[in-house]
Amino acid sequence: MRLTTLLRTTASAAVVGAVTFGFAGIASAQETTVDDIIVTAQKREQNLQDVPIVVTTLSQETLQDAGVRDIKDLQILTPGMTVTSTQSEASTTARIRGVGTVGDNPGLESSVGVVIDGVYRSRNSVGFGDLGELQRIEVLKGPQGTLFGKNTSAGVINIITEQPSFTPGYNAEVTIGNYGARALNGSVTGPLSDTLAMRLYAGIRERDGFYDVDTGDGPRRQTDDANQDFWTVRGQLLWLPSDTASFRLIADYSKRDEYCCVGVQTRVGPTYPFIDGLSTGTGQTPPSAGFGAVPFSRLAYANRGTGQRIEDRGVSLEANFDMPSLNATLTSLTSWRKWDGDIGMDVDYTGADIAYRLDNGEYGYGVENLTQELRLAGSTDRLDWLVGVFVTKEDIRRNDSWNYGADYTPFLSFLLSAAINGSNPLVPVSPNIIRCFTAPGQTTVGFQTCLGTGGAVGGTGGIGFTVGAGYYDTYEQESTSVALFTNNTFRVTDQFDITLGLRYTMDEKTLEGQQTNVNGNGAACAAALGNAGAIAPVLGANTPTFLARMCLPWSNVAFNNRALSESFDDSELSGTIKASYRLNPSLMAYASYARGYKSFGYNLDRVQSGITPTASLLFPSEVVDSYEAGVKMTLLNRTLLLNATYFDQTFSDFQLNTFLGTAFVVESIPELTSRGVDADFLWFTPIEGLSLSGGVTYTETKYGNFTAADLANPANFPQLSLLPGATASFAPEWSASGSLNYDRDLGNGLRGGFALSAKYMSEYNTGSDLLPWKQQDAYTLVNGRISIGSEDERWTLDLWAQNLTDEEYVQVAYNAPLQGNAFQTTVQPNGTFYNPALDTQTYDAFLGQPRTYGMTLRIRY
């Protein structure tokens, strides 16, 4: 039975993949119907049109034709989904229906779960990489916590790879492209005995960077950035010892050694002269007239390296045992995974030597997981039932460091003296006034004299910030999670089904950390605080602001030798109830309610209010209540699929990770709602080899109204004051995708075809603080491919292009550190703390990929 099921599944996947989505090598398009599309969204094989969930299912060929090699590529085929990366590829975030978790902090778990061959990847970045040989990908929208666990409150990306085959097979693939792209991968599969089969896949990819880099003061040597240089290997064994048992063992290893990512300026503010004066060359893009937007450019400025070294490895074992007496199957899935990333960063993204982090192990993080899942699933005439238990142990370590460049002290002097000069023109703008704040035994007269002379007189003995290492912090978070779950579908009648699912999750997390200033760091802060009595009569009410600049999180003496120790546990009952009614064989209507849960955690960073370190780094759990109502239609002799769903989701204590210009903070926003419509279609046309598919998502994702009193730290409200009642970031109102696949015999033993895929997104904001300068205009991405090969697919040559129209767009915009201010300290006429006329902030951005093109030769036997 187990072997028969395996072969049936393999055949079904081959038919759906090779025929349904554009290749006619196995059968003609007229023979294919919607009934061939099988998904496992409810942990059992079902026809797509029988599942009361919004599912976008993508076959191997569809993914190949769209150029999908990793999760980021996937978004072109999925309306309502965005995937972005920021300061490194380790900071990758997936969002569905405008909801996701910013990936810069490993203390936050994901809103969109990534599952590969049944194994949950707890952070989006941990699931980012070459996906290898794919059978299909299922994108499930809305909370999926009952079966896929916590941290799937926005949805799941369920990736199913090719498993070993008892039919011998070999394939190889060679790719060359612009930007020096070159790739080689291949696999071999076949039997080792009558009951044991294997599959081995290996691949390597290299490419030059998408950015040109002006290295300014140096010592950076690389003059490009965002390159690609990694390799991966994945081995599998499939053992079928009997008709009622199967074992699938998977082991994989990937390694990246790249440099990524720099940002480019999109708007340059009044701090430009200071950068220009301190760096070799201009140091950053010169400002536009009136400090408007600068022209789009892929020229970045960075004097320090952005190396990233990432290792990902793991092992999983899935065992299935059929139990005929119960008409059930017992499944055991055990996994161990370990992911490590060391990252270098030019903190200021300029040619000036202001601040940086080295990729020497002092900055980065690692995640180690051990999981065990047991499921028992069976069925009767009227009931499909499933019960299970899931246990995971996770260890996270984060190392954080900071290094002062030679230009940090003079740059901060420029900033402080310019601020004073704005209200007192007698104080010159100078690179030397830090000593005025830190001179031992400073007096009010001495401080005033020192400022008036630009630091030439009255600052004797004053110190700046020591060049080199400033701090080195370590964080260790351990978590244990146990969940009991059940999912059951009762067929009330032949037309009417009710599904009830429940999951009870128990989480416990502990944090141990050490925050340590090194190399005398904190001394300048301490000296300034010691002189506060002399400074206050001169600077008046602005004194706390200037002292805060001397005591930013990386220079604050209060963090020196600060030990952290916290623990917390919580439990949550989540679940779903669904009702579906089949009005006729071609039309099913359904409605559902689901409650999702995203675990609490710790903000693994230096966080302070004013100049006082935050006592606790804990943030609470996030929950979502989701309602959906939809229809699934199968028309035109079951060759046309039309599905539409209305959704209404309310998130409570939404975990927002935002960059405030000097540090990342996590705030729980009281309420976020996401409402709209998902619709998709798939048509196997009467024209042989031609299929069309696509979808559209209309979303209104908005924050509820809140005030400072509703936040865990009310002092964060000014930088979040644009959020109440506003549309969330990365939540375009309209998102639409479409693909066209055509393939047919050409005669003389040849076949040919082409594929186009496109994604449109209306305008949206790319910053979690919703500053207007971070708005991205509407845009459309187009990928294309032309293929020719042998009729039996022994060889195929593809000419391909991604971002065919070379669309210029921004992934994520952000505030350039220390380079101006966007928010004010008092409420402005519009009721927020933001006033466009007073915005002096320089804005940087991580860009989307440019047009890439090349050719790929595939050989199969």
PDB file of C-alpha atoms in Angstrom, residues 445-611:
ATOM      1  CA  VAL A 445      31.708  79.885  31.477  1.00  0.00           C
ATOM      2  CA  GLY A 446      34.243  77.403  30.172  1.00  0.00           C
ATOM      3  CA  PHE A 447      31.586  75.495  28.275  1.00  0.00           C
ATOM      4  CA  GLN A 448      30.221  78.678  26.699  1.00  0.00           C
ATOM      5  CA  THR A 449      33.720  79.834  25.752  1.00  0.00           C
ATOM      6  CA  CYS A 450      34.549  76.428  24.293  1.00  0.00           C
ATOM      7  CA  LEU A 451      31.443  76.432  22.101  1.00  0.00           C
ATOM      8  CA  GLY A 452      32.119  79.983  20.935  1.00  0.00           C
ATOM      9  CA  THR A 453      35.632  79.070  19.799  1.00  0.00           C
ATOM     10  CA  GLY A 454      34.593  75.837  18.101  1.00  0.00           C
ATOM     11  CA  GLY A 455      36.382  73.826  20.772  1.00  0.00           C
ATOM     12  CA  ALA A 456      39.699  75.700  20.491  1.00  0.00           C
ATOM     13  CA  VAL A 457      39.522  77.116  24.017  1.00  0.00           C
ATOM     14  CA  GLY A 458      37.911  75.698  27.135  1.00  0.00           C
ATOM     15  CA  GLY A 459      37.987  72.021  26.261  1.00  0.00           C
ATOM     16  CA  THR A 460      41.312  71.088  27.805  1.00  0.00           C
ATOM     17  CA  GLY A 461      41.433  67.397  28.630  1.00  0.00           C
ATOM     18  CA  GLY A 462      38.142  66.687  26.926  1.00  0.00           C
ATOM     19  CA  ILE A 463      37.876  63.295  25.238  1.00  0.00           C
ATOM     20  CA  GLY A 464      36.105  61.991  22.182  1.00  0.00           C
ATOM     21  CA  PHE A 465      35.058  58.484  21.197  1.00  0.00           C
ATOM     22  CA  THR A 466      37.968  56.059  20.957  1.00  0.00           C
ATOM     23  CA  VAL A 467      38.519  54.788  17.433  1.00  0.00           C
ATOM     24  CA  GLY A 468      37.997  51.040  17.132  1.00  0.00           C
ATOM     25  CA  ALA A 469      35.895  48.613  19.115  1.00  0.00           C
ATOM     26  CA  GLY A 470      33.138  50.214  21.180  1.00  0.00           C
ATOM     27  CA  TYR A 471      31.042  47.376  22.535  1.00  0.00           C
ATOM     28  CA  TYR A 472      30.539  43.649  22.306  1.00  0.00           C
ATOM     29  CA  ASP A 473      27.221  42.168  23.470  1.00  0.00           C
ATOM     30  CA  THR A 474      26.083  38.570  23.612  1.00  0.00           C
ATOM     31  CA  TYR A 475      22.569  37.161  23.892  1.00  0.00           C
ATOM     32  CA  GLU A 476      21.459  33.574  24.420  1.00  0.00           C
ATOM     33  CA  GLN A 477      17.765  32.744  24.118  1.00  0.00           C
ATOM     34  CA  GLU A 478      16.496  29.238  24.822  1.00  0.00           C
ATOM     35  CA  SER A 479      12.932  28.222  24.117  1.00  0.00           C
ATOM     36  CA  THR A 480      10.866  25.085  24.505  1.00  0.00           C
ATOM     37  CA  SER A 481       7.463  24.654  22.910  1.00  0.00           C
ATOM     38  CA  VAL A 482       4.975  21.809  23.241  1.00  0.00           C
ATOM     39  CA  ALA A 483       1.718  21.665  21.309  1.00  0.00           C
ATOM     40  CA  LEU A 484      -1.209  19.251  21.164  1.00  0.00           C
ATOM     41  CA  PHE A 485      -3.451  19.502  18.128  1.00  0.00           C
ATOM     42  CA  THR A 486      -6.354  17.924  16.310  1.00  0.00           C
ATOM     43  CA  ASN A 487      -8.077  18.600  13.001  1.00  0.00           C
ATOM     44  CA  ASN A 488     -11.264  16.793  12.029  1.00  0.00           C
ATOM     45  CA  THR A 489     -13.635  17.027   9.089  1.00  0.00           C
ATOM     46  CA  PHE A 490     -17.132  15.648   9.533  1.00  0.00           C
ATOM     47  CA  ARG A 491     -19.191  14.982   6.394  1.00  0.00           C
ATOM     48  CA  VAL A 492     -22.665  15.893   7.629  1.00  0.00           C
ATOM     49  CA  THR A 493     -24.103  15.085   4.212  1.00  0.00           C
ATOM     50  CA  ASP A 494     -22.584  14.318   0.844  1.00  0.00           C
ATOM     51  CA  GLN A 495     -22.564  18.072   0.203  1.00  0.00           C
ATOM     52  CA  PHE A 496     -21.949  19.614   3.632  1.00  0.00           C
ATOM     53  CA  ASP A 497     -18.675  19.352   5.634  1.00  0.00           C
ATOM     54  CA  ILE A 498     -17.679  20.842   8.960  1.00  0.00           C
ATOM     55  CA  THR A 499     -14.023  21.033  10.029  1.00  0.00           C
ATOM     56  CA  LEU A 500     -12.962  21.646  13.609  1.00  0.00           C
ATOM     57  CA  GLY A 501      -9.333  22.143  14.563  1.00  0.00           C
ATOM     58  CA  LEU A 502      -7.754  22.962  17.907  1.00  0.00           C
ATOM     59  CA  ARG A 503      -4.201  23.495  19.055  1.00  0.00           C
ATOM     60  CA  TYR A 504      -2.953  24.101  22.576  1.00  0.00           C
ATOM     61  CA  THR A 505       0.572  25.534  22.689  1.00  0.00           C
ATOM     62  CA  MET A 506       2.813  25.907  25.737  1.00  0.00           C
ATOM     63  CA  ASP A 507       5.906  28.085  25.343  1.00  0.00           C
ATOM     64  CA  GLU A 508       8.772  28.825  27.679  1.00  0.00           C
ATOM     65  CA  LYS A 509      11.678  31.143  26.873  1.00  0.00           C
ATOM     66  CA  THR A 510      14.718  32.269  28.823  1.00  0.00           C
ATOM     67  CA  LEU A 511      17.192  35.008  27.993  1.00  0.00           C
ATOM     68  CA  GLU A 512      20.741  35.360  29.271  1.00  0.00           C
ATOM     69  CA  GLY A 513      22.873  38.204  28.006  1.00  0.00           C
ATOM     70  CA  GLN A 514      25.843  40.409  28.664  1.00  0.00           C
ATOM     71  CA  GLN A 515      26.174  43.972  27.381  1.00  0.00           C
ATOM     72  CA  THR A 516      29.767  45.146  27.551  1.00  0.00           C
ATOM     73  CA  ASN A 517      31.473  48.385  26.574  1.00  0.00           C
ATOM     74  CA  VAL A 518      35.092  47.871  25.557  1.00  0.00           C
ATOM     75  CA  ASN A 519      38.132  50.003  24.871  1.00  0.00           C
ATOM     76  CA  GLY A 520      37.000  52.679  27.333  1.00  0.00           C
ATOM     77  CA  ASN A 521      33.681  53.163  25.525  1.00  0.00           C
ATOM     78  CA  GLY A 522      31.179  55.092  27.623  1.00  0.00           C
ATOM     79  CA  ALA A 523      33.759  57.465  29.037  1.00  0.00           C
ATOM     80  CA  ALA A 524      32.651  60.359  26.808  1.00  0.00           C
ATOM     81  CA  CYS A 525      29.033  59.796  27.823  1.00  0.00           C
ATOM     82  CA  ALA A 526      29.964  59.641  31.507  1.00  0.00           C
ATOM     83  CA  ALA A 527      32.034  62.813  31.247  1.00  0.00           C
ATOM     84  CA  ALA A 528      29.191  64.716  29.571  1.00  0.00           C
ATOM     85  CA  LEU A 529      26.708  63.549  32.193  1.00  0.00           C
ATOM     86  CA  GLY A 530      29.146  64.641  34.883  1.00  0.00           C
ATOM     87  CA  ASN A 531      29.200  68.133  33.346  1.00  0.00           C
ATOM     88  CA  ALA A 532      25.417  68.387  33.053  1.00  0.00           C
ATOM     89  CA  GLY A 533      25.293  71.107  35.702  1.00  0.00           C
ATOM     90  CA  ALA A 534      27.660  73.294  33.676  1.00  0.00           C
ATOM     91  CA  ILE A 535      25.969  72.518  30.355  1.00  0.00           C
ATOM     92  CA  ALA A 536      22.350  73.153  31.372  1.00  0.00           C
ATOM     93  CA  PRO A 537      22.599  76.940  31.895  1.00  0.00           C
ATOM     94  CA  VAL A 538      23.919  77.288  28.321  1.00  0.00           C
ATOM     95  CA  LEU A 539      21.695  74.855  26.439  1.00  0.00           C
ATOM     96  CA  GLY A 540      18.613  75.229  28.640  1.00  0.00           C
ATOM     97  CA  ALA A 541      15.644  72.976  27.864  1.00  0.00           C
ATOM     98  CA  ASN A 542      17.583  71.293  25.041  1.00  0.00           C
ATOM     99  CA  THR A 543      20.186  69.885  27.431  1.00  0.00           C
ATOM    100  CA  PRO A 544      18.623  66.369  27.643  1.00  0.00           C
ATOM    101  CA  THR A 545      18.592  66.136  23.848  1.00  0.00           C
ATOM    102  CA  PHE A 546      22.301  66.962  23.568  1.00  0.00           C
ATOM    103  CA  LEU A 547      23.254  64.624  26.404  1.00  0.00           C
ATOM    104  CA  ALA A 548      21.214  61.869  24.740  1.00  0.00           C
ATOM    105  CA  ARG A 549      23.331  62.336  21.593  1.00  0.00           C
ATOM    106  CA  MET A 550      26.428  61.824  23.716  1.00  0.00           C
ATOM    107  CA  CYS A 551      24.865  58.712  25.251  1.00  0.00           C
ATOM    108  CA  LEU A 552      23.323  56.862  22.320  1.00  0.00           C
ATOM    109  CA  PRO A 553      22.818  53.102  22.813  1.00  0.00           C
ATOM    110  CA  TRP A 554      26.279  52.270  21.476  1.00  0.00           C
ATOM    111  CA  SER A 555      28.043  54.890  23.621  1.00  0.00           C
ATOM    112  CA  ASN A 556      25.940  54.827  26.794  1.00  0.00           C
ATOM    113  CA  VAL A 557      27.962  54.141  29.928  1.00  0.00           C
ATOM    114  CA  ALA A 558      24.878  52.587  31.539  1.00  0.00           C
ATOM    115  CA  PHE A 559      25.271  49.481  29.344  1.00  0.00           C
ATOM    116  CA  ASN A 560      28.749  48.690  30.597  1.00  0.00           C
ATOM    117  CA  ASN A 561      28.938  45.190  32.115  1.00  0.00           C
ATOM    118  CA  ARG A 562      25.144  44.951  32.217  1.00  0.00           C
ATOM    119  CA  ALA A 563      23.916  41.420  32.779  1.00  0.00           C
ATOM    120  CA  LEU A 564      20.550  40.295  31.447  1.00  0.00           C
ATOM    121  CA  SER A 565      18.493  37.406  32.783  1.00  0.00           C
ATOM    122  CA  GLU A 566      14.804  36.939  32.029  1.00  0.00           C
ATOM    123  CA  SER A 567      12.378  34.065  31.677  1.00  0.00           C
ATOM    124  CA  PHE A 568       8.707  33.805  30.755  1.00  0.00           C
ATOM    125  CA  ASP A 569       6.164  31.169  29.870  1.00  0.00           C
ATOM    126  CA  ASP A 570       2.771  31.386  28.234  1.00  0.00           C
ATOM    127  CA  SER A 571       0.133  29.146  26.703  1.00  0.00           C
ATOM    128  CA  GLU A 572      -2.497  29.726  24.059  1.00  0.00           C
ATOM    129  CA  LEU A 573      -5.479  27.879  22.629  1.00  0.00           C
ATOM    130  CA  SER A 574      -5.863  28.455  18.908  1.00  0.00           C
ATOM    131  CA  GLY A 575      -7.900  26.709  16.274  1.00  0.00           C
ATOM    132  CA  THR A 576     -10.344  26.893  13.430  1.00  0.00           C
ATOM    133  CA  ILE A 577     -13.859  25.981  12.419  1.00  0.00           C
ATOM    134  CA  LYS A 578     -14.809  25.704   8.772  1.00  0.00           C
ATOM    135  CA  ALA A 579     -18.058  24.898   7.016  1.00  0.00           C
ATOM    136  CA  SER A 580     -18.176  24.022   3.334  1.00  0.00           C
ATOM    137  CA  TYR A 581     -21.159  23.241   1.154  1.00  0.00           C
ATOM    138  CA  ARG A 582     -20.963  21.835  -2.352  1.00  0.00           C
ATOM    139  CA  LEU A 583     -23.938  23.268  -4.217  1.00  0.00           C
ATOM    140  CA  ASN A 584     -23.127  21.104  -7.230  1.00  0.00           C
ATOM    141  CA  PRO A 585     -20.073  19.238  -8.558  1.00  0.00           C
ATOM    142  CA  SER A 586     -18.678  22.525  -9.907  1.00  0.00           C
ATOM    143  CA  LEU A 587     -19.348  24.934  -7.053  1.00  0.00           C
ATOM    144  CA  MET A 588     -18.344  24.911  -3.397  1.00  0.00           C
ATOM    145  CA  ALA A 589     -19.017  27.685  -0.879  1.00  0.00           C
ATOM    146  CA  TYR A 590     -17.323  27.896   2.488  1.00  0.00           C
ATOM    147  CA  ALA A 591     -16.941  30.050   5.571  1.00  0.00           C
ATOM    148  CA  SER A 592     -14.365  29.831   8.334  1.00  0.00           C
ATOM    149  CA  TYR A 593     -13.071  31.286  11.546  1.00  0.00           C
ATOM    150  CA  ALA A 594      -9.490  30.848  12.725  1.00  0.00           C
ATOM    151  CA  ARG A 595      -7.487  32.065  15.676  1.00  0.00           C
ATOM    152  CA  GLY A 596      -3.737  32.282  15.221  1.00  0.00           C
ATOM    153  CA  TYR A 597      -0.928  32.766  17.695  1.00  0.00           C
ATOM    154  CA  LYS A 598       2.547  34.226  17.424  1.00  0.00           C
ATOM    155  CA  SER A 599       4.794  33.689  20.402  1.00  0.00           C
ATOM    156  CA  PHE A 600       6.181  36.322  22.743  1.00  0.00           C
ATOM    157  CA  GLY A 601       9.906  36.980  22.685  1.00  0.00           C
ATOM    158  CA  TYR A 602      12.819  39.208  23.584  1.00  0.00           C
ATOM    159  CA  ASN A 603      14.263  42.175  21.714  1.00  0.00           C
ATOM    160  CA  LEU A 604      17.906  41.113  21.468  1.00  0.00           C
ATOM    161  CA  ASP A 605      19.331  44.607  21.238  1.00  0.00           C
ATOM    162  CA  ARG A 606      20.377  47.661  23.244  1.00  0.00           C
ATOM    163  CA  VAL A 607      17.140  49.492  24.051  1.00  0.00           C
ATOM    164  CA  GLN A 608      16.845  52.653  26.091  1.00  0.00           C
ATOM    165  CA  SER A 609      14.276  55.293  27.022  1.00  0.00           C
ATOM    166  CA  GLY A 610      16.024  58.638  27.047  1.00  0.00           C
ATOM    167  CA  ILE A 611      19.410  57.489  28.335  1.00  0.00           C
TER     168      ILE A 611
END
